[in-house]
Short mmCIF file of C-alpha atoms in Angstrom, two decimals:
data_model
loop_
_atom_site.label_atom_id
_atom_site.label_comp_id
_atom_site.label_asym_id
_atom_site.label_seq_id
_atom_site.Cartn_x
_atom_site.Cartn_y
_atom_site.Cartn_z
CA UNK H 1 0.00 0.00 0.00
CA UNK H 2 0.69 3.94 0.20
CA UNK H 3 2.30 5.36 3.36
CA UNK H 4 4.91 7.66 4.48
CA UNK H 5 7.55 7.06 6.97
CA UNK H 6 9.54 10.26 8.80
CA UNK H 7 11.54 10.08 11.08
CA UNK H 8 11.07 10.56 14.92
CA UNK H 9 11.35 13.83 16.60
CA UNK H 10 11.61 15.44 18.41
CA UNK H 11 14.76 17.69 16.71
CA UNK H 12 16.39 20.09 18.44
CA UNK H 13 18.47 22.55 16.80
CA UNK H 14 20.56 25.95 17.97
CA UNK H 15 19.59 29.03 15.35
CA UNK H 16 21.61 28.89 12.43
CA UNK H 17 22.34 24.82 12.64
CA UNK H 18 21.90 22.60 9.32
CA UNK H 19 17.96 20.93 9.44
CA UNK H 20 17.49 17.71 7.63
CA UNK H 21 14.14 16.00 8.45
CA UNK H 22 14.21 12.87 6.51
CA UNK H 23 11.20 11.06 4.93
CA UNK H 24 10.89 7.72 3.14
CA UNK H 25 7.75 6.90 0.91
CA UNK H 26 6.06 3.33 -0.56
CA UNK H 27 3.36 4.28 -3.29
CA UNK H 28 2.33 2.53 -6.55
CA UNK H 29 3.63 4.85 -9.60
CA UNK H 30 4.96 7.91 -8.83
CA UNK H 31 2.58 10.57 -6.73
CA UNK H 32 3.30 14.09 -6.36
CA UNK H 33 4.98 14.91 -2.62
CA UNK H 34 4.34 17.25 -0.36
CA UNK H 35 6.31 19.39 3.27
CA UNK H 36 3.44 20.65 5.45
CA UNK H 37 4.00 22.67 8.41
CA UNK H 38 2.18 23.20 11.40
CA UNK H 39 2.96 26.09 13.56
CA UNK H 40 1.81 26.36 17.41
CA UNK H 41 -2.21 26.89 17.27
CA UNK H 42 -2.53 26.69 13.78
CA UNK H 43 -3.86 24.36 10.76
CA UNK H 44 -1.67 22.75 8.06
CA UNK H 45 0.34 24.75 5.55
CA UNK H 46 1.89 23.75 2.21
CA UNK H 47 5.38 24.07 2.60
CA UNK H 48 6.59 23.13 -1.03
CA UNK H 49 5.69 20.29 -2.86
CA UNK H 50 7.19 18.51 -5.93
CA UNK H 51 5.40 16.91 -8.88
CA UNK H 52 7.83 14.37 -10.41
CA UNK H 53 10.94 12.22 -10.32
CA UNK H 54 14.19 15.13 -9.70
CA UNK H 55 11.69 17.56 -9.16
CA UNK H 56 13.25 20.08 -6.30
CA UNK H 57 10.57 21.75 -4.29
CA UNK H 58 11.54 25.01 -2.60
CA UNK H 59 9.95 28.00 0.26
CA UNK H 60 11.58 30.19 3.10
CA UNK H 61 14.95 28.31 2.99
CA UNK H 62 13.48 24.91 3.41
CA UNK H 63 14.15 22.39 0.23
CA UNK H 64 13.04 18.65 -0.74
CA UNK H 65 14.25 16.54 -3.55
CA UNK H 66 12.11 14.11 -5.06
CA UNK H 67 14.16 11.01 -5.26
CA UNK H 68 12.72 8.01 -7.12
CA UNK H 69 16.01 6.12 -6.28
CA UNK H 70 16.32 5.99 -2.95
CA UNK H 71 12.13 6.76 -2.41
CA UNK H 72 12.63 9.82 -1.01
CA UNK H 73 12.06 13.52 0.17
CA UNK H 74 13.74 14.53 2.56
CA UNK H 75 13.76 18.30 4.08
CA UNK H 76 16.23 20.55 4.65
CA UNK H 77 17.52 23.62 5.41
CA UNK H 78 20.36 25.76 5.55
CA UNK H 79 20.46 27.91 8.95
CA UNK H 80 17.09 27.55 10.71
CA UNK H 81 15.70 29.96 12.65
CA UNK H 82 13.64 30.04 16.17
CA UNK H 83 10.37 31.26 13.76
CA UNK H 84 10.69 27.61 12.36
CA UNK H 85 9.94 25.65 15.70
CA UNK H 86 6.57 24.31 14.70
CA UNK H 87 5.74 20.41 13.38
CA UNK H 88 6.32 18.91 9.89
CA UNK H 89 4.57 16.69 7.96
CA UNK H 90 5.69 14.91 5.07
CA UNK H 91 2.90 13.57 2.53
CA UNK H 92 2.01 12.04 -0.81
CA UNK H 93 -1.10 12.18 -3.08
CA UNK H 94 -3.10 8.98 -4.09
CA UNK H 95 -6.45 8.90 -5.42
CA UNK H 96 -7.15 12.46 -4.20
CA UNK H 97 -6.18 11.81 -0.82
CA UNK H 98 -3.49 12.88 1.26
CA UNK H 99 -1.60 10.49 2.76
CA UNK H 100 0.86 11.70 5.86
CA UNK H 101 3.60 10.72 7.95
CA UNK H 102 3.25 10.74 11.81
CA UNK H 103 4.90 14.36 11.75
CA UNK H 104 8.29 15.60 13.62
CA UNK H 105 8.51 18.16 16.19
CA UNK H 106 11.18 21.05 15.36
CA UNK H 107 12.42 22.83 18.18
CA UNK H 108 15.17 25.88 17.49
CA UNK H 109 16.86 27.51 20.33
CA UNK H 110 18.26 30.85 20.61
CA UNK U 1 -5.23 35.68 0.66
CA UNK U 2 -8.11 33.27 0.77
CA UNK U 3 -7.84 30.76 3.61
CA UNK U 4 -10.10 28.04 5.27
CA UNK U 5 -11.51 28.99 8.02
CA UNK U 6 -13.25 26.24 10.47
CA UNK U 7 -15.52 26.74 14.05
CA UNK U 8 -15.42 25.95 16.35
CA UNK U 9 -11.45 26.06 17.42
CA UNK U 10 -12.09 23.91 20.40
CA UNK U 11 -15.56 21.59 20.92
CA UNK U 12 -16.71 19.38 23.87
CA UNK U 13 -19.20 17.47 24.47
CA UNK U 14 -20.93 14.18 26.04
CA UNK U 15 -20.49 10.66 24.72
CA UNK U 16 -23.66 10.02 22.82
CA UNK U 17 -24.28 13.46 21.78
CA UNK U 18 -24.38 14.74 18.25
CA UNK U 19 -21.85 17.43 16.93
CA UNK U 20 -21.43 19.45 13.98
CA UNK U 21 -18.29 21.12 12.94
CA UNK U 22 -18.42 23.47 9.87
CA UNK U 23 -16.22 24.85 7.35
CA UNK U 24 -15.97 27.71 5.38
CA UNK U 25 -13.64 26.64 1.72
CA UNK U 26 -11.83 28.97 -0.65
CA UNK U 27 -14.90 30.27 -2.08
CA UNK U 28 -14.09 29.22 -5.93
CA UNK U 29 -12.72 25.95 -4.64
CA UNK U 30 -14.61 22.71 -5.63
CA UNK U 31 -13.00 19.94 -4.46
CA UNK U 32 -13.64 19.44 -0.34
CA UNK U 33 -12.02 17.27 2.66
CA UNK U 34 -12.14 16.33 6.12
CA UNK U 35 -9.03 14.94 7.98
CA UNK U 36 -8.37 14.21 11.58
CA UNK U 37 -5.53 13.90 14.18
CA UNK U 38 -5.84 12.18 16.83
CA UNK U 39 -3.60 13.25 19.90
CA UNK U 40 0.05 11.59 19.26
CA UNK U 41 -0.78 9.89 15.79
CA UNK U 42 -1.25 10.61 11.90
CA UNK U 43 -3.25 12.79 9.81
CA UNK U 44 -5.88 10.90 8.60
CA UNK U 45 -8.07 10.84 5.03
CA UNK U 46 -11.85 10.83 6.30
CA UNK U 47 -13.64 11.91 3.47
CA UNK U 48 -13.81 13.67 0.07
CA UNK U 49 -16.57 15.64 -1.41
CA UNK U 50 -16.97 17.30 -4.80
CA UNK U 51 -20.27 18.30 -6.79
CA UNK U 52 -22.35 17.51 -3.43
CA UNK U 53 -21.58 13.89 -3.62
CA UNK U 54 -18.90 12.05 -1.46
CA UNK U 55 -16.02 11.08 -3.83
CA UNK U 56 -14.26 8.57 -1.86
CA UNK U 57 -14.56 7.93 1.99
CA UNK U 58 -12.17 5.86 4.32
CA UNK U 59 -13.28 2.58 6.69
CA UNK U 60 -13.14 5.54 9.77
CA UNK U 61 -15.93 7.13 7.97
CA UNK U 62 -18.69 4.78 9.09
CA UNK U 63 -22.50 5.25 9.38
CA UNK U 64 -22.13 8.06 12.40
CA UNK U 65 -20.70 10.48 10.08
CA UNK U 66 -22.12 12.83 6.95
CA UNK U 67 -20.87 15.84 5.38
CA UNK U 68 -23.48 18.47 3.76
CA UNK U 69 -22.78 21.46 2.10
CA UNK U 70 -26.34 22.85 2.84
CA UNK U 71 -25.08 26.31 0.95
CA UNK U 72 -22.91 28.01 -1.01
CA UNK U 73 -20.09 28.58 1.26
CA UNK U 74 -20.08 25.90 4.09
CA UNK U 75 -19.49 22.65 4.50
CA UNK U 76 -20.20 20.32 7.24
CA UNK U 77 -19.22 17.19 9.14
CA UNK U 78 -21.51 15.28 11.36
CA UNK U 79 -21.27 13.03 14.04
CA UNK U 80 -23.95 11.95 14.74
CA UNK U 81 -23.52 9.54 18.25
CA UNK U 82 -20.03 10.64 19.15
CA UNK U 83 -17.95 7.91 20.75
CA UNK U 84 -14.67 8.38 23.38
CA UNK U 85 -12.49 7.43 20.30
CA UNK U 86 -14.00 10.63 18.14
CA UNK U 87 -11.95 13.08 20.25
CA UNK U 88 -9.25 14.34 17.77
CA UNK U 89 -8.32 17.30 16.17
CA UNK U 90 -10.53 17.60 12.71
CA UNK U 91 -9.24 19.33 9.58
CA UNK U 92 -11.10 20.57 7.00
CA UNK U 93 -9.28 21.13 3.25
CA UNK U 94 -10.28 21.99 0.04
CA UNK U 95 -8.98 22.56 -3.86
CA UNK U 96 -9.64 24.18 -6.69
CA UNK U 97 -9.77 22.05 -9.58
CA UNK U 98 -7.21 19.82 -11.53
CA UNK U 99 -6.27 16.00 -9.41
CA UNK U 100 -3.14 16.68 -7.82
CA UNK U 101 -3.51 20.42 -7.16
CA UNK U 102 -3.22 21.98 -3.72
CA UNK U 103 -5.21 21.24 -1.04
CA UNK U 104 -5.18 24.24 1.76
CA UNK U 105 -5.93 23.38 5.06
CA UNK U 106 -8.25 25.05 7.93
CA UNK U 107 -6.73 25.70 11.37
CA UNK U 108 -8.82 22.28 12.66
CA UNK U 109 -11.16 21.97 15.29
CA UNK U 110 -10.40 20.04 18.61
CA UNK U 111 -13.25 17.93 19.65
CA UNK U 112 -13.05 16.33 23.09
CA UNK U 113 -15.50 13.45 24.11
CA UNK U 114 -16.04 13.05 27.60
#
């Protein structure tokens, strides 16, 4: 079947530190992938997404590459900063549906 | 910029009782959802709704829930006998058009059973 695996947070980072988050997919064919972010008290926002097989999806910093290879998508970012403590959910489409991973907590410190 | 927008934030209520959360989409969106969370675990495909029918609906979605959209503008999930095991955090999303497009999320509704 279709699921998503990510890996288990929480992560705890100083500002400015190197973020990888990884996630692992298993889906029939090749369906689009998605980074969504939930910040403290709020719903879930697209992140970036990407469509296709070496497809790079970018926003604020944060970047995934869409790795057919290794089934993969796995997000990262430069220097993070204490504005990106929230939780991050990596996802793919099938049959109209979103299908997420369990989420992982990002905490940046000062 | 357009958003979802969902109410209540927080809900709770007695085991048994019937609840309705609503949902207001990106108004020239066509293509509707509802998703939960419950506490610790995975987002989790409920239901899908497009041209007033349900498109597709998972083994969660048994005969205790329906969705309307009883107007223009909202849309609506009801639970009708809620159980302990219903207390989650509910997400409403919705799309514009084309399979594969965007969904965009509400801020979610936290429904506690007592």
């Amino acid at each position: 079947g279709n699921s998503v695996t990510q890996m288990e947070g929480p992560v705890t980072l100083s500002e400015e530190a190197f973020l990888t988050i990884n996630c692992t997919y298993t889906a029939t064919g090749y369906p689009s992938l998605f980074w969504y972010v939930q910040y403290p008290g709020e719903g879930l926002q697209l992140l970036l997404k990407a469509t296709k097989a070496d497809d790079k999806g970018s926003n604020k910093g944060f970047e995934a590459t869409y790795r057919k290879e290794t089934t993969s998508f796995h997000l990262e970012k430069g220097s993070v900063q204490v504005s990106d403590s929230a939780v991050y959910f990596c996802a793919l489409i099938h049959t109209d549906k979103l299908i997420f991973g369990t989420g992982t907590r990002l905490q940046v410190f000062p | 910029e357009p958003e979802v927008t969902q109410t209540p934030s927080h809900q709770v209520t007695q085991m048994g009782q019937e609840v309705i959360l609503r949902c207001v989409p990106i108004s020239n969106h066509l293509y509707f959802y509802w998703y939960r969370q419950i506490l610790g675990q995975k987002v989790e495909f409920l239901v899908s709704f497009y041209n007033n029918e349900i498109s597709e609906k998972s083994e969660i979605f048994d005969d205790q829930f329906s969705v309307e959209r009883p107007d223009g503008s909202n849309f609506t999930l009801k639970i009708r006998s809620t159980k302990l095991e219903d207390s989650a955090m509910y997400f409403c999303a919705s799309r514009q058009g084309a399979p594969g497009e965007t969904q965009y999320f509400g801020p979610g509704t936290r429904l506690l059973v007592l």
